[in-house]
Every structure is written in structure tokens, then in C-alpha cells.
Short mmCIF file of C-alpha atoms in Angstrom, two decimals:
data_model
loop_
_atom_site.label_atom_id
_atom_site.label_comp_id
_atom_site.label_asym_id
_atom_site.label_seq_id
_atom_site.Cartn_x
_atom_site.Cartn_y
_atom_site.Cartn_z
CA UNK S 191 -13.39 -24.41 0.40
CA UNK S 192 -10.21 -25.39 2.17
CA UNK S 193 -7.10 -26.36 0.33
CA UNK S 194 -3.72 -27.46 1.65
CA UNK S 195 -1.34 -24.59 2.16
CA UNK S 196 1.74 -24.58 0.04
CA UNK S 197 5.05 -23.60 1.51
CA UNK S 198 8.75 -24.27 1.53
CA UNK S 199 9.44 -27.96 1.92
CA UNK S 200 12.39 -29.80 3.39
CA UNK S 201 12.30 -32.82 1.11
CA UNK S 202 14.14 -31.18 -1.77
CA UNK S 203 11.02 -29.84 -3.42
CA UNK S 204 12.35 -26.32 -2.97
CA UNK S 205 15.05 -27.18 -5.50
CA UNK S 206 12.29 -27.69 -8.07
CA UNK S 207 10.43 -24.53 -7.15
CA UNK S 208 8.73 -22.45 -9.81
CA UNK S 209 8.93 -18.67 -9.84
CA UNK S 210 5.73 -18.49 -11.89
CA UNK S 211 3.36 -17.71 -8.96
CA UNK S 212 5.48 -14.87 -7.56
CA UNK S 213 6.52 -13.52 -10.96
CA UNK S 214 2.90 -13.56 -12.10
CA UNK S 215 1.49 -11.62 -9.17
CA UNK S 216 4.39 -9.13 -9.25
CA UNK S 217 3.81 -8.59 -12.98
CA UNK S 218 0.11 -7.94 -12.38
CA UNK S 219 0.94 -5.46 -9.61
CA UNK S 220 3.55 -3.76 -11.81
CA UNK S 221 1.30 -3.12 -14.82
CA UNK S 222 -1.61 -2.00 -12.65
CA UNK S 223 0.50 0.43 -10.61
CA UNK S 224 2.31 1.81 -13.65
CA UNK S 225 -0.96 2.52 -15.43
CA UNK S 226 -2.32 4.24 -12.34
CA UNK S 227 0.79 6.44 -12.05
CA UNK S 228 0.38 7.49 -15.68
CA UNK S 229 -3.27 8.27 -15.01
CA UNK S 230 -2.30 10.33 -11.95
CA UNK S 231 -0.60 12.72 -14.38
CA UNK S 232 -3.05 12.53 -17.28
CA UNK S 233 -6.40 12.83 -15.49
CA UNK S 234 -5.75 15.97 -13.39
CA UNK S 235 -4.13 17.66 -16.38
CA UNK S 236 -7.11 16.81 -18.58
CA UNK S 237 -9.57 18.26 -16.06
CA UNK S 238 -7.45 21.37 -15.50
CA UNK S 239 -6.97 22.22 -19.18
CA UNK S 240 -10.58 21.49 -20.13
CA UNK S 241 -12.27 23.24 -17.18
CA UNK S 242 -9.62 25.69 -16.02
CA UNK S 243 -10.81 25.04 -12.48
CA UNK S 244 -8.50 23.81 -9.70
CA UNK S 245 -11.62 23.18 -7.62
CA UNK S 246 -13.08 20.78 -10.18
CA UNK S 247 -9.66 19.14 -10.53
CA UNK S 248 -9.59 18.54 -6.78
CA UNK S 249 -13.15 17.26 -6.85
CA UNK S 250 -12.26 14.64 -9.47
CA UNK S 251 -9.28 13.52 -7.37
CA UNK S 252 -11.50 13.28 -4.29
CA UNK S 253 -14.15 11.29 -6.16
CA UNK S 254 -11.52 8.70 -7.08
CA UNK S 255 -9.73 8.39 -3.73
CA UNK S 256 -12.71 8.49 -1.37
CA UNK S 257 -14.40 5.43 -2.94
CA UNK S 258 -11.01 3.72 -3.08
CA UNK S 259 -10.46 3.98 0.67
CA UNK S 260 -14.07 3.27 1.68
CA UNK S 261 -14.67 0.32 -0.64
CA UNK S 262 -11.29 -1.20 0.19
CA UNK S 263 -12.15 -1.08 3.88
CA UNK S 264 -15.40 -2.97 3.35
CA UNK S 265 -14.35 -5.36 0.56
CA UNK S 266 -12.18 -7.61 2.74
CA UNK S 267 -14.96 -10.11 3.56
CA UNK S 268 -15.79 -10.37 -0.15
CA UNK S 269 -12.13 -11.02 -1.05
CA UNK S 270 -11.88 -13.71 1.63
CA UNK S 271 -15.16 -15.33 0.61
CA UNK S 272 -14.98 -15.19 -3.19
CA UNK S 273 -11.20 -15.61 -3.45
CA UNK S 274 -8.67 -12.91 -4.30
CA UNK S 275 -8.00 -14.13 -7.83
CA UNK S 276 -11.63 -13.81 -8.88
CA UNK S 277 -11.96 -10.38 -7.24
CA UNK S 278 -8.72 -9.09 -8.79
CA UNK S 279 -9.74 -10.22 -12.27
CA UNK S 280 -13.22 -8.69 -12.00
CA UNK S 281 -11.97 -5.42 -10.49
CA UNK S 282 -9.27 -4.89 -13.12
CA UNK S 283 -11.75 -5.66 -15.89
CA UNK S 284 -14.21 -3.11 -14.48
CA UNK S 285 -11.43 -0.53 -14.09
CA UNK S 286 -10.28 -1.07 -17.67
CA UNK S 287 -13.82 -0.60 -18.97
CA UNK S 288 -14.46 2.56 -16.92
CA UNK S 289 -11.13 4.20 -17.78
CA UNK S 290 -11.39 3.22 -21.44
CA UNK S 291 -14.83 4.81 -21.65
CA UNK S 292 -13.40 8.26 -20.84
CA UNK S 293 -11.33 8.77 -24.03
CA UNK S 294 -14.06 7.05 -26.07
CA UNK S 295 -16.76 9.47 -24.90
CA UNK S 296 -14.38 12.40 -25.19
CA UNK S 297 -13.64 11.48 -28.79
CA UNK S 298 -17.39 11.36 -29.48
CA UNK S 299 -17.83 14.74 -27.72
CA UNK S 300 -20.21 13.12 -25.21
CA UNK S 301 -18.11 13.48 -22.05
CA UNK S 302 -19.65 15.94 -19.60
CA UNK S 303 -17.93 16.86 -16.36
CA UNK S 304 -20.39 14.98 -14.16
CA UNK S 305 -20.20 11.89 -16.35
CA UNK S 306 -16.41 12.04 -15.92
CA UNK S 307 -16.90 12.26 -12.16
CA UNK S 308 -19.17 9.20 -12.25
CA UNK S 309 -16.66 7.17 -14.27
CA UNK S 310 -13.78 8.18 -12.01
CA UNK S 311 -15.84 7.14 -8.98
CA UNK S 312 -16.33 3.70 -10.54
CA UNK S 313 -12.59 3.43 -11.14
CA UNK S 314 -11.77 4.27 -7.53
CA UNK S 315 -14.36 1.86 -6.19
CA UNK S 316 -13.02 -0.96 -8.38
CA UNK S 317 -9.34 -0.28 -7.68
CA UNK S 318 -9.74 -0.69 -3.91
CA UNK S 319 -10.73 -4.37 -3.87
CA UNK S 320 -8.51 -5.05 -6.90
CA UNK S 321 -5.39 -3.80 -5.13
CA UNK S 322 -6.37 -5.60 -1.94
CA UNK S 323 -6.85 -8.89 -3.78
CA UNK S 324 -3.36 -8.70 -5.30
CA UNK S 325 -1.82 -7.91 -1.90
CA UNK S 326 -3.53 -10.94 -0.38
CA UNK S 327 -2.01 -13.27 -2.99
CA UNK S 328 1.60 -12.26 -2.24
CA UNK S 329 2.14 -14.67 0.70
CA UNK S 330 0.56 -17.55 -1.20
CA UNK S 331 2.82 -16.80 -4.15
CA UNK S 332 5.82 -16.78 -1.79
CA UNK S 333 4.80 -20.18 -0.42
CA UNK S 334 4.31 -21.70 -3.87
CA UNK S 335 7.64 -20.29 -5.07
CA UNK S 336 9.43 -21.33 -1.83
CA UNK S 337 10.62 -17.76 -1.23
CA UNK S 338 11.05 -16.14 2.23
CA UNK S 339 8.32 -13.65 3.03
CA UNK S 340 10.77 -10.76 3.41
CA UNK S 341 12.09 -11.47 -0.07
CA UNK S 342 8.61 -11.63 -1.58
CA UNK S 343 7.44 -8.45 0.15
CA UNK S 344 10.77 -6.80 -0.70
CA UNK S 345 10.30 -7.59 -4.38
CA UNK S 346 6.75 -6.28 -4.15
CA UNK S 347 8.15 -3.08 -2.64
CA UNK S 348 10.67 -2.80 -5.48
CA UNK S 349 7.85 -3.10 -8.01
CA UNK S 350 5.81 -0.43 -6.22
CA UNK S 351 8.70 2.00 -5.98
CA UNK S 352 9.78 1.45 -9.57
CA UNK S 353 6.24 2.17 -10.68
CA UNK S 354 6.23 5.32 -8.52
CA UNK S 355 9.46 6.46 -10.19
CA UNK S 356 8.93 5.37 -13.80
CA UNK S 357 5.15 5.83 -14.07
CA UNK S 358 4.98 9.62 -13.49
CA UNK S 359 7.95 10.23 -15.79
CA UNK S 360 6.37 8.14 -18.54
CA UNK S 361 3.00 9.75 -17.93
CA UNK S 362 4.41 13.27 -18.16
CA UNK S 363 6.22 12.49 -21.39
CA UNK S 364 3.20 10.77 -22.92
CA UNK S 365 0.83 13.59 -21.99
CA UNK S 366 3.27 16.19 -23.33
CA UNK S 367 3.65 14.37 -26.66
CA UNK S 368 0.18 12.94 -27.31
CA UNK S 369 -2.17 14.55 -24.79
CA UNK S 370 -3.96 13.31 -21.64
CA UNK S 371 -6.32 10.96 -23.49
CA UNK S 372 -3.31 8.89 -24.57
CA UNK S 373 -2.34 8.48 -20.91
CA UNK S 374 -5.83 7.34 -19.95
CA UNK S 375 -5.89 4.90 -22.88
CA UNK S 376 -2.60 3.44 -21.66
CA UNK S 377 -4.04 3.16 -18.15
CA UNK S 378 -7.03 1.21 -19.48
CA UNK S 379 -4.69 -1.08 -21.38
CA UNK S 380 -2.62 -1.69 -18.23
CA UNK S 381 -5.72 -2.67 -16.27
CA UNK S 382 -6.75 -5.05 -19.06
CA UNK S 383 -3.27 -6.57 -19.18
CA UNK S 384 -3.26 -6.99 -15.40
CA UNK S 385 -6.59 -8.80 -15.58
CA UNK S 386 -5.21 -11.08 -18.29
CA UNK S 387 -2.11 -11.90 -16.23
CA UNK S 388 -4.25 -12.82 -13.23
CA UNK S 389 -6.47 -15.05 -15.36
CA UNK S 390 -3.80 -16.76 -17.49
CA UNK S 391 -0.33 -16.53 -15.95
CA UNK S 392 -1.02 -17.52 -12.34
CA UNK S 393 -1.03 -21.29 -11.72
CA UNK S 394 -4.34 -23.10 -11.63
CA UNK S 395 -5.74 -23.22 -8.13
CA UNK S 396 -3.89 -20.14 -6.88
CA UNK S 397 -5.95 -17.35 -5.34
CA UNK S 398 -8.96 -19.39 -4.30
CA UNK S 399 -10.85 -18.77 -1.11
CA UNK S 400 -9.08 -19.98 2.03
CA UNK S 401 -12.24 -20.22 4.14
CA UNK S 402 -11.82 -22.96 6.78
CA UNK S 403 -14.41 -25.63 7.31
CA UNK S 404 -14.79 -24.34 10.87
CA UNK S 405 -16.08 -21.06 9.45
CA UNK S 406 -19.62 -22.44 9.43
CA UNK S 407 -21.94 -21.89 12.33
CA UNK S 408 -23.56 -24.57 14.48
CA UNK S 409 -26.58 -24.53 12.14
CA UNK S 410 -24.33 -25.39 9.19
CA UNK S 411 -24.74 -21.98 7.52
CA UNK S 412 -21.90 -19.74 6.51
CA UNK S 413 -21.31 -16.54 8.51
CA UNK S 414 -22.80 -13.41 7.01
CA UNK S 415 -20.95 -10.38 5.69
CA UNK S 416 -21.09 -8.37 8.90
CA UNK S 417 -19.96 -11.31 10.98
CA UNK S 418 -16.95 -11.71 8.69
CA UNK S 419 -16.26 -7.99 8.88
CA UNK S 420 -16.46 -8.11 12.68
CA UNK S 421 -13.86 -10.88 12.74
CA UNK S 422 -11.44 -8.65 10.85
CA UNK S 423 -12.16 -5.74 13.16
CA UNK S 424 -11.50 -7.96 16.18
CA UNK S 425 -8.06 -8.78 14.79
CA UNK S 426 -7.33 -5.09 14.40
CA UNK S 427 -8.06 -4.27 18.03
CA UNK S 428 -6.95 -7.28 20.07
CA UNK S 429 -3.28 -7.50 19.17
CA UNK S 430 -1.04 -4.92 20.85
CA UNK S 431 1.54 -4.91 18.07
CA UNK S 432 -1.27 -4.50 15.56
CA UNK S 433 -2.73 -1.56 17.45
CA UNK S 434 0.63 0.19 17.77
CA UNK S 435 1.54 -0.29 14.10
CA UNK S 436 -1.80 1.13 12.94
CA UNK S 437 -1.37 4.24 15.12
CA UNK S 438 2.25 4.86 14.12
CA UNK S 439 1.69 4.39 10.38
CA UNK S 440 -1.50 6.44 10.48
CA UNK S 441 0.35 9.41 12.04
CA UNK S 442 3.36 9.16 9.74
CA UNK S 443 1.10 8.90 6.68
CA UNK S 444 -0.63 12.13 7.74
CA UNK S 445 2.75 13.85 8.18
CA UNK S 446 4.02 12.48 4.86
CA UNK S 447 0.91 13.75 3.08
CA UNK S 448 1.43 17.21 4.60
CA UNK S 449 5.08 17.13 3.54
CA UNK S 450 4.52 16.16 -0.08
CA UNK S 451 1.25 18.01 -0.74
CA UNK S 452 2.12 21.40 0.79
CA UNK S 453 5.48 21.74 2.52
CA UNK S 454 7.71 20.59 -0.37
CA UNK S 455 5.89 22.69 -3.01
CA UNK S 456 6.03 25.78 -0.78
CA UNK S 457 9.75 25.16 -0.13
CA UNK S 458 10.39 24.74 -3.86
CA UNK S 459 8.61 28.02 -4.62
CA UNK S 460 10.26 30.08 -1.88
CA UNK S 461 13.73 28.65 -2.54
CA UNK S 462 13.48 29.36 -6.26
CA UNK S 463 13.89 25.71 -7.25
CA UNK S 464 10.40 25.43 -8.69
CA UNK S 465 8.90 22.22 -10.05
CA UNK S 466 12.34 20.98 -11.09
CA UNK S 467 13.38 20.84 -7.43
CA UNK S 468 10.28 18.83 -6.54
CA UNK S 469 10.95 16.35 -9.32
CA UNK S 470 14.66 16.10 -8.51
CA UNK S 471 14.18 15.40 -4.80
CA UNK S 472 11.43 12.86 -5.50
CA UNK S 473 13.50 11.09 -8.13
CA UNK S 474 16.60 10.87 -5.93
CA UNK S 475 14.56 9.50 -3.03
CA UNK S 476 12.76 7.07 -5.34
CA UNK S 477 15.95 5.65 -6.85
CA UNK S 478 17.59 5.04 -3.47
CA UNK S 479 14.33 3.59 -2.13
CA UNK S 480 14.43 1.02 -4.92
CA UNK S 481 18.00 0.19 -3.89
CA UNK S 482 16.92 -0.21 -0.26
CA UNK S 483 14.04 -2.47 -1.24
CA UNK S 484 16.34 -4.62 -3.37
CA UNK S 485 18.73 -5.08 -0.46
CA UNK S 486 15.80 -5.83 1.85
CA UNK S 487 14.54 -8.44 -0.60
CA UNK S 488 17.97 -10.07 -0.58
CA UNK S 489 19.07 -10.03 3.06
CA UNK S 490 16.19 -8.80 5.25
CA UNK S 491 15.17 -12.35 6.18
CA UNK S 492 18.56 -12.70 7.93
CA UNK S 493 18.36 -9.40 9.85
CA UNK S 494 16.69 -8.47 13.11
CA UNK S 495 13.54 -6.63 12.16
CA UNK S 496 13.04 -4.23 15.05
CA UNK S 497 16.36 -2.31 14.85
CA UNK S 498 16.34 -2.27 11.04
CA UNK S 499 12.76 -0.99 11.02
CA UNK S 500 13.35 1.89 13.41
CA UNK S 501 16.69 2.89 11.90
CA UNK S 502 14.90 2.99 8.55
CA UNK S 503 12.23 5.27 10.01
CA UNK S 504 14.90 7.44 11.66
CA UNK S 505 16.54 8.00 8.26
CA UNK S 506 13.34 8.34 6.24
CA UNK S 507 11.36 10.65 8.51
CA UNK S 508 12.43 13.76 10.42
CA UNK S 509 15.67 14.61 8.52
CA UNK S 510 13.70 15.48 5.36
CA UNK S 511 11.68 18.08 7.26
CA UNK S 512 14.66 19.57 9.06
CA UNK S 513 16.94 19.91 6.02
CA UNK S 514 14.29 21.97 4.24
CA UNK S 515 13.76 24.10 7.34
CA UNK S 516 17.51 24.80 7.48
CA UNK S 517 17.44 26.37 3.99
CA UNK S 518 20.38 24.15 3.06
CA UNK S 519 21.96 24.06 -0.42
CA UNK S 520 20.50 21.68 -2.96
CA UNK S 521 23.34 19.16 -2.71
CA UNK S 522 22.65 18.74 1.02
CA UNK S 523 18.91 18.39 0.43
CA UNK S 524 19.51 15.72 -2.20
CA UNK S 525 21.91 13.85 0.10
CA UNK S 526 19.32 13.75 2.89
CA UNK S 527 16.56 12.63 0.53
CA UNK S 528 18.84 9.94 -0.88
CA UNK S 529 19.67 8.55 2.57
CA UNK S 530 16.02 8.80 3.59
CA UNK S 531 14.88 6.95 0.51
CA UNK S 532 17.36 4.17 1.17
CA UNK S 533 16.16 3.77 4.76
CA UNK S 534 12.52 3.87 3.70
CA UNK S 535 13.13 1.00 1.30
CA UNK S 536 13.40 -1.40 4.25
CA UNK S 537 10.10 -0.49 5.91
CA UNK S 538 7.43 -2.12 3.77
CA UNK S 539 9.18 -5.50 3.32
CA UNK S 540 9.42 -5.87 7.09
CA UNK S 541 5.85 -4.76 7.79
CA UNK S 542 4.49 -6.95 5.03
CA UNK S 543 6.33 -10.03 6.26
CA UNK S 544 5.21 -9.47 9.86
CA UNK S 545 1.56 -9.10 8.90
CA UNK S 546 1.54 -12.09 6.54
CA UNK S 547 3.12 -14.29 9.20
CA UNK S 548 0.57 -13.37 11.85
CA UNK S 549 -2.73 -13.15 9.97
CA UNK S 550 -4.49 -16.46 9.22
CA UNK S 551 -4.94 -16.81 5.50
CA UNK S 552 -8.73 -16.85 5.62
CA UNK S 553 -8.71 -13.41 7.30
CA UNK S 554 -6.11 -11.68 5.14
CA UNK S 555 -8.58 -9.75 3.00
CA UNK S 556 -10.70 -8.28 5.75
CA UNK S 557 -7.80 -7.52 8.13
CA UNK S 558 -5.54 -5.91 5.53
CA UNK S 559 -8.38 -4.05 3.83
CA UNK S 560 -9.64 -2.50 7.04
CA UNK S 561 -6.15 -1.80 8.37
CA UNK S 562 -4.98 -0.15 5.16
CA UNK S 563 -8.01 2.11 5.14
CA UNK S 564 -7.58 3.08 8.79
CA UNK S 565 -3.97 4.02 8.05
CA UNK S 566 -5.18 6.26 5.22
CA UNK S 567 -7.78 8.03 7.36
CA UNK S 568 -5.59 11.04 8.22
CA UNK S 569 -4.11 11.55 4.77
CA UNK S 570 -6.80 13.98 3.51
CA UNK S 571 -6.16 16.11 6.60
CA UNK S 572 -2.41 16.34 6.02
CA UNK S 573 -2.54 18.99 3.34
CA UNK S 574 -5.18 20.99 5.20
CA UNK S 575 -3.18 21.04 8.43
CA UNK S 576 0.06 21.87 6.65
CA UNK S 577 -1.56 24.70 4.72
CA UNK S 578 -3.00 26.19 7.92
CA UNK S 579 0.35 25.83 9.72
CA UNK S 580 2.27 27.58 6.94
CA UNK S 581 -0.32 30.37 6.78
CA UNK S 582 -0.24 31.05 10.52
CA UNK S 583 3.36 30.28 11.49
CA UNK S 584 5.44 30.22 8.31
CA UNK S 585 7.26 27.47 6.43
CA UNK S 586 10.27 26.89 8.70
CA UNK S 587 8.25 26.50 11.95
CA UNK S 588 5.83 24.16 10.17
CA UNK S 589 8.72 22.02 8.91
CA UNK S 590 10.38 21.89 12.34
CA UNK S 591 7.08 20.95 13.98
CA UNK S 592 6.47 18.23 11.40
CA UNK S 593 9.97 16.81 11.84
CA UNK S 594 9.64 16.82 15.62
CA UNK S 595 6.27 15.08 15.43
CA UNK S 596 7.73 12.45 13.07
CA UNK S 597 10.73 11.84 15.34
CA UNK S 598 8.64 11.54 18.51
CA UNK S 599 6.03 9.31 16.88
CA UNK S 600 8.50 6.76 15.55
CA UNK S 601 11.04 6.80 18.37
CA UNK S 602 8.77 6.97 21.40
CA UNK S 603 6.57 4.25 19.92
CA UNK S 604 9.70 2.16 19.42
CA UNK S 605 10.19 1.98 23.19
CA UNK S 606 6.97 0.04 23.66
CA UNK S 607 7.43 -3.69 24.38
CA UNK S 608 5.00 -4.82 21.67
CA UNK S 609 7.65 -4.35 18.97
CA UNK S 610 9.58 -7.36 20.30
CA UNK S 611 6.83 -9.41 18.64
CA UNK S 612 8.20 -8.48 15.20
CA UNK S 613 10.73 -11.33 15.28
CA UNK S 614 8.78 -13.83 17.38
CA UNK S 615 6.98 -15.63 14.56
CA UNK S 616 9.62 -15.17 11.85
CA UNK S 617 9.26 -17.76 9.09
CA UNK S 618 5.93 -19.14 10.35
CA UNK S 619 3.00 -19.42 7.95
CA UNK S 620 -0.45 -19.36 9.55
CA UNK S 621 -2.49 -22.27 8.15
CA UNK S 622 -5.56 -21.51 6.11
CA UNK S 623 -7.85 -21.86 9.07
CA UNK S 624 -5.50 -21.22 11.93
CA UNK S 625 -3.64 -18.50 13.72
CA UNK S 626 -0.41 -17.84 15.52
CA UNK S 627 -0.08 -17.11 19.24
CA UNK S 628 -0.10 -13.45 20.20
CA UNK S 629 1.46 -12.23 23.40
CA UNK S 630 -1.26 -9.91 24.58
CA UNK S 631 -4.42 -8.12 23.64
CA UNK S 632 -5.73 -4.63 24.10
CA UNK S 633 -9.02 -5.80 25.54
CA UNK S 634 -7.84 -8.89 27.33
CA UNK S 635 -9.38 -11.12 24.68
CA UNK S 636 -8.33 -14.62 23.79
CA UNK S 637 -4.92 -15.37 22.42
CA UNK S 638 -4.40 -16.57 18.90
CA UNK S 639 -5.43 -13.33 17.22
CA UNK S 640 -3.79 -11.83 14.18
CA UNK S 641 -1.44 -9.00 13.51
CA UNK S 642 -2.22 -6.00 11.32
CA UNK S 643 -1.90 -5.48 7.70
CA UNK S 644 0.98 -3.37 6.54
CA UNK S 645 -0.55 0.04 6.16
CA UNK S 646 2.74 1.45 4.93
CA UNK S 647 2.19 -0.60 1.78
CA UNK S 648 -0.58 1.84 0.97
CA UNK S 649 0.85 5.07 2.21
CA UNK S 650 0.25 8.63 1.25
CA UNK S 651 1.65 8.71 -2.20
CA UNK S 652 4.79 9.34 -4.15
CA UNK S 653 7.30 10.19 -1.51
CA UNK S 654 5.17 9.61 1.56
CA UNK S 655 8.08 7.56 2.52
CA UNK S 656 10.76 8.58 0.06
CA UNK S 657 9.74 6.69 -3.01
CA UNK S 658 6.65 5.48 -1.19
CA UNK S 659 3.87 3.40 -2.64
CA UNK S 660 0.52 4.53 -3.87
CA UNK S 661 -2.43 2.21 -4.29
CA UNK S 662 -2.32 1.12 -7.85
#
């Protein structure tokens, strides 16, 4: 079904714009992410205190995240075909039911460990397409609300970072006061509320499939799943800017995962700061990241993207590694994390706007889903590599090596000519069945292909960029 694309108009209609589409999708993202952050505290704590096994705790975490990444990668064609609104509603409903079953069975003394693993696997598998579907509706909401893409993606970044800052604090307090089952019950309620917002608050007609009429084959039949998936894969490999962004974000996500999962905890232990130091540095970075995202939402559509993007990476990346390696006093560490968080706040709004401008609407689900998952591929290796590096070489050399790798990845990649494409299609909205011109392709394919999703929107976790986003 093809419907006319909404967008900012020049006939005065923008003066009568409604914020309901954008406010609705941001509210759905906010409650879903906040519930997930609370669960990220409650679920591991529940497993640890009931089993006493760090191995089983890690297994539960793996059984949630592995299905999330895999199912998200392969759910893009479904989101594009069925429509993101329908998928988001169904996924949040399934997540609410699965999470809500955990405290129910626990209260009835029927919750075995392997049943918990099965329920957590269902939650991860449902969250992947649910998060993807909400992401896909952001540009449509921006069009309907007559808001620049940078502002819409900036506001989305603010919501993500606020959830990353407020959610863990609320989850820790709730678990301390009422126990982990209260946190999981709140998470189930958040999923249910998100599903209700998608169903009721969003305007009628928003979030439907954007499949073009030309999507049918010569025989009049619709393309199959694998043909749709192949179209998304083609977009991920033909555009040079797309290819470069995927590589850069994939490497930095791996380094960020190593930093937050191993290097920061080891630094906090050896420096004597303990868990309080971890929480303090994360909170400072998260607060300034929210400030950066707010500024990006306000003025980023007037700024040149390429210099802002790489200055943001310069501030958010290597300095965090090097300040810890220098064994600096806490005030200096906090200052570096604060500056890094502020710079990191500009990254996702820019990447999101670039991808939404360049990907035809009918391909958003499959391109963003596959790209996000590719960018996550190295994250499980980050902690393993960091742990091995600290064991063999020590903390300071591992931090210096990580900072150097971060600096070289972001700055050497910035010299490539593809990045000039970041500003080329500013303000353009690909029609539902169309595309925007692309300067070149990796394989010499036809022009008119799409740019990548914004993998940084689904990065390694709390602090993967200071105050970074986690799939919610």
C-alpha cells in the first residue's frame, strides 16, 4: 500500500503543525527504554541472588541479547511489509506478557532457571523488531510534525540518554527497596504502556507499510522475504558512505564495550574508587550527553555535519581512555568524561538524520535492522579482548592501546572523501518508493542506492558513547 508522504509544506500548513506524531513516538520510546533500563538492574540481580552463579547470570544476559541482535537483523523485511506500527504494538505486547510472566511464576514458586532463560529469550527476540519499528517511525513523525530531521533525531537521542541516566538509578532504588521482582513488574508495565501509546496516541494512518506499487514483480506477485532482505543488504554494501559508517561505528562500539565492561571496572578497583567511581563517571557523562543532544536538537540542522561529527568523536573517544591511563585525580577524570559526554551528544542526531534522508522509506526497516545488527557484531568480543589485554599487558597499556585505536579509527576514517556526502542531501526526504542519488558504490552498482542506518543509535550500552544508548 502506498500513501502520500507527509512533510514540511510551504503553504503555511507548517504553522498548523501538530506535535502529536513526534511526541507520541518519543513517549513510546521513552517508556520502553526506561523499563528496559530498570530490568537491566533487576534481572541480573535476581539471577545472582537466587543462583549465586555469575556464569548463570551471564548466560541469562546472553540469552536476551543474542536473540535481540539476530532477530533485529532479520526482522527488517517484516517491518517494511507489515508496517512498523503493527510490529511495534505486537512486539511490545509480547514483551509485556513474557516479562510479566516472570514475577507471576516466581510468586507461584514455579519459576525454574531454564524457564526463566526461555522467557528472557522471548523478551530479547520481541524487543529487536519492536525497537526497530519505533526507530523507523521517527522520520515519518518528523514529517507529520513539520520538524527538521536533526531536531527529531536529536530529541530521540535526548530521550535515549535520559532513559540511560534515569532508568538505572530508578531501577537500583526500586530493587533495593522492594526487590528485583518489582523492577520486572515495572518493566512489564512499561512495555504495556508503550504498546498502548502506539495503538492510541499516534495519529490514524501513521506507521503503515510504505511498500511502493513498483515493488511487485512482472508476474504481479509481491517479492518474497529473502528478496526483500537482499534489497536491504544491497543498500548496505553499495554506498561508500554507508560502508564507511558501518565499519567506523562497528569498531568504536567494540572499543566502547571493552571500555565499559572491563577497563572502567578494573580502573575503579585499582584506583580505590570502587562502584561509586563507576556510577559517578557514568552519571557525569550521561548528564552532559543529554545537554549535547538538546543543543543538537535545537541547532544541528544549521551546522555543517562533517566537522561537528568528527569533533564530537574526538571529544567522546580517546580522551576517556587516556585520562584513566594517566592515573589522574578524580576531578580531572570527571572533567574529561563531562566534555566527552557533551561531544557524544551530537553524534546520533547527525547519523540518524543522514540515514533517514538517504534511505527510501520502504527500505527503512530492512536497512536499519541489518545495519544496526552489523554494528553490534563486535560488542560481545569487546569485553573478552579487554580482559585478555589487561591480563597480559596490564591496565595502563590496554587503555593506551584502546585510546590509540579509537583515535586512529575515527580520525583516519574522517580523511576519506565519502564523508562529504553527509551534507549533500540535507533536508531531502526520500519518497515512499524512491531514492536519492548516491555519489559512488563499492561494487560499481547503479546509483540511487541508500545510505546506512545509524548504528550508533544502538551502541554498546550505557556509556558506549558517554551516555550512549542501549536498545530499549
